[in-house]
Each structure stands twice: as structure tokens, then as C-alpha cells.
């Protein structure tokens, strides 16, 4: 079972991966992958938006939250 902490770390790392794929220095990334990453990045929440989602999930969660705010300080 995936924990909120693991889920949050995965979202943060996916955000970093999208940034890496779109970095102009990384010319070895094929154009189709860059185009797909660009499309995904337009709608993907940045780390501060993910932090806000995690914070609101903790405040409103009666049970285990979907995301873990403490993960942001560890990555």
C-alpha cells in the first residue's frame, strides 16, 4: 500500500522530471518526449501548489490524508 508520504514524494519527483525533460540543456531528450512533457507540465501542479493541496488534505481529512505535507521538507 502506498503511504501519503510516498505518494507526495512521487508527485514532487515527477514535477522535477518534467522540469528536467524540458530543460534546454538536455538536448539528448527526443522531441516527442519534450512535446509530451510540455503538454503535461501545463496542467501539472508545481511544488507550492502540491504543498497547498497536502496542507488542505490534512486539515480536512477525517482519515488518512492523500498527501503528506512533511515530505516537502525532505526532498
PDB file of C-alpha atoms in Angstrom:
ATOM      1  CA  UNK A   1       0.000   0.000   0.000  1.00  0.00           C
ATOM      2  CA  UNK A   2       1.308   3.441  -0.894  1.00  0.00           C
ATOM      3  CA  UNK A   3       1.543   5.856   2.006  1.00  0.00           C
ATOM      4  CA  UNK A   4       0.676   9.563   1.737  1.00  0.00           C
ATOM      5  CA  UNK A   5       4.383  10.309   2.198  1.00  0.00           C
ATOM      6  CA  UNK A   6       5.406   8.039  -0.712  1.00  0.00           C
ATOM      7  CA  UNK A   7       2.638   9.454  -2.912  1.00  0.00           C
ATOM      8  CA  UNK A   8       3.738  13.008  -2.168  1.00  0.00           C
ATOM      9  CA  UNK A   9       7.383  12.234  -2.895  1.00  0.00           C
ATOM     10  CA  UNK A  10       6.385  10.680  -6.216  1.00  0.00           C
ATOM     11  CA  UNK A  11       4.458  13.794  -7.225  1.00  0.00           C
ATOM     12  CA  UNK A  12       7.372  16.059  -6.294  1.00  0.00           C
ATOM     13  CA  UNK A  13       9.843  13.884  -8.206  1.00  0.00           C
ATOM     14  CA  UNK A  14       7.528  13.741 -11.238  1.00  0.00           C
ATOM     15  CA  UNK A  15       7.479  17.531 -11.212  1.00  0.00           C
ATOM     16  CA  UNK A  16      11.296  17.523 -11.172  1.00  0.00           C
ATOM     17  CA  UNK A  17      11.356  15.010 -14.034  1.00  0.00           C
ATOM     18  CA  UNK A  18       9.121  17.223 -16.174  1.00  0.00           C
ATOM     19  CA  UNK A  19      11.418  20.173 -15.499  1.00  0.00           C
ATOM     20  CA  UNK A  20      14.435  18.058 -16.462  1.00  0.00           C
ATOM     21  CA  UNK A  21      12.824  16.912 -19.713  1.00  0.00           C
ATOM     22  CA  UNK A  22      12.013  20.493 -20.634  1.00  0.00           C
ATOM     23  CA  UNK A  23      15.407  21.935 -19.720  1.00  0.00           C
ATOM     24  CA  UNK A  24      17.006  23.256 -22.901  1.00  0.00           C
ATOM     25  CA  UNK A  25      20.412  21.973 -21.749  1.00  0.00           C
ATOM     26  CA  UNK A  26      19.171  18.376 -22.072  1.00  0.00           C
ATOM     27  CA  UNK A  27      19.363  18.187 -25.855  1.00  0.00           C
ATOM     28  CA  UNK A  28      19.522  14.367 -25.739  1.00  0.00           C
ATOM     29  CA  UNK A  29      15.800  14.243 -24.885  1.00  0.00           C
ATOM     30  CA  UNK A  30      13.879  13.332 -28.083  1.00  0.00           C
ATOM     31  CA  UNK A  31      11.490  15.963 -29.399  1.00  0.00           C
ATOM     32  CA  UNK A  32       8.342  13.783 -28.981  1.00  0.00           C
ATOM     33  CA  UNK A  33       9.194  13.332 -25.274  1.00  0.00           C
ATOM     34  CA  UNK A  34       9.768  17.070 -24.885  1.00  0.00           C
ATOM     35  CA  UNK A  35       6.422  17.846 -26.528  1.00  0.00           C
ATOM     36  CA  UNK A  36       4.607  15.394 -24.276  1.00  0.00           C
ATOM     37  CA  UNK A  37       6.356  16.772 -21.197  1.00  0.00           C
ATOM     38  CA  UNK A  38       5.406  20.292 -22.251  1.00  0.00           C
ATOM     39  CA  UNK A  39       1.758  19.324 -22.584  1.00  0.00           C
ATOM     40  CA  UNK A  40       1.746  17.592 -19.192  1.00  0.00           C
ATOM     41  CA  UNK A  41       3.656  20.430 -17.485  1.00  0.00           C
ATOM     42  CA  UNK A  42       0.992  22.987 -18.480  1.00  0.00           C
ATOM     43  CA  UNK A  43      -1.517  21.328 -16.186  1.00  0.00           C
ATOM     44  CA  UNK A  44       0.724  19.705 -13.577  1.00  0.00           C
ATOM     45  CA  UNK A  45       0.755  21.424 -10.190  1.00  0.00           C
ATOM     46  CA  UNK A  46       4.045  22.995  -9.126  1.00  0.00           C
ATOM     47  CA  UNK A  47       5.576  22.199  -5.745  1.00  0.00           C
ATOM     48  CA  UNK A  48       3.897  25.117  -3.971  1.00  0.00           C
ATOM     49  CA  UNK A  49       0.500  24.027  -5.328  1.00  0.00           C
ATOM     50  CA  UNK A  50       1.208  20.456  -4.211  1.00  0.00           C
ATOM     51  CA  UNK A  51       2.118  21.813  -0.768  1.00  0.00           C
ATOM     52  CA  UNK A  52      -1.213  23.657  -0.587  1.00  0.00           C
ATOM     53  CA  UNK A  53      -3.081  20.502  -1.616  1.00  0.00           C
ATOM     54  CA  UNK A  54      -1.257  18.493   1.053  1.00  0.00           C
ATOM     55  CA  UNK A  55      -1.956  21.104   3.727  1.00  0.00           C
ATOM     56  CA  UNK A  56      -5.660  21.257   2.879  1.00  0.00           C
ATOM     57  CA  UNK A  57      -5.889  17.456   2.792  1.00  0.00           C
ATOM     58  CA  UNK A  58      -4.530  17.272   6.329  1.00  0.00           C
ATOM     59  CA  UNK A  59      -6.894  19.984   7.601  1.00  0.00           C
ATOM     60  CA  UNK A  60      -9.975  18.395   6.034  1.00  0.00           C
ATOM     61  CA  UNK A  61      -9.175  14.698   6.331  1.00  0.00           C
ATOM     62  CA  UNK A  62     -11.196  12.631   8.767  1.00  0.00           C
ATOM     63  CA  UNK A  63      -8.962   9.669   7.963  1.00  0.00           C
ATOM     64  CA  UNK A  64      -5.530   9.387   6.361  1.00  0.00           C
ATOM     65  CA  UNK A  65      -4.751  12.309   4.017  1.00  0.00           C
ATOM     66  CA  UNK A  66      -3.982  11.769   0.354  1.00  0.00           C
ATOM     67  CA  UNK A  67      -0.701  13.729   0.555  1.00  0.00           C
ATOM     68  CA  UNK A  68       1.817  14.319   3.329  1.00  0.00           C
ATOM     69  CA  UNK A  69       2.979  17.911   3.887  1.00  0.00           C
ATOM     70  CA  UNK A  70       6.136  16.864   5.758  1.00  0.00           C
ATOM     71  CA  UNK A  71       7.503  15.276   2.560  1.00  0.00           C
ATOM     72  CA  UNK A  72       8.220  18.718   1.121  1.00  0.00           C
ATOM     73  CA  UNK A  73      10.923  19.409   3.656  1.00  0.00           C
ATOM     74  CA  UNK A  74      12.742  16.149   2.931  1.00  0.00           C
ATOM     75  CA  UNK A  75      13.160  16.336  -0.848  1.00  0.00           C
TER      76      UNK A  75
END
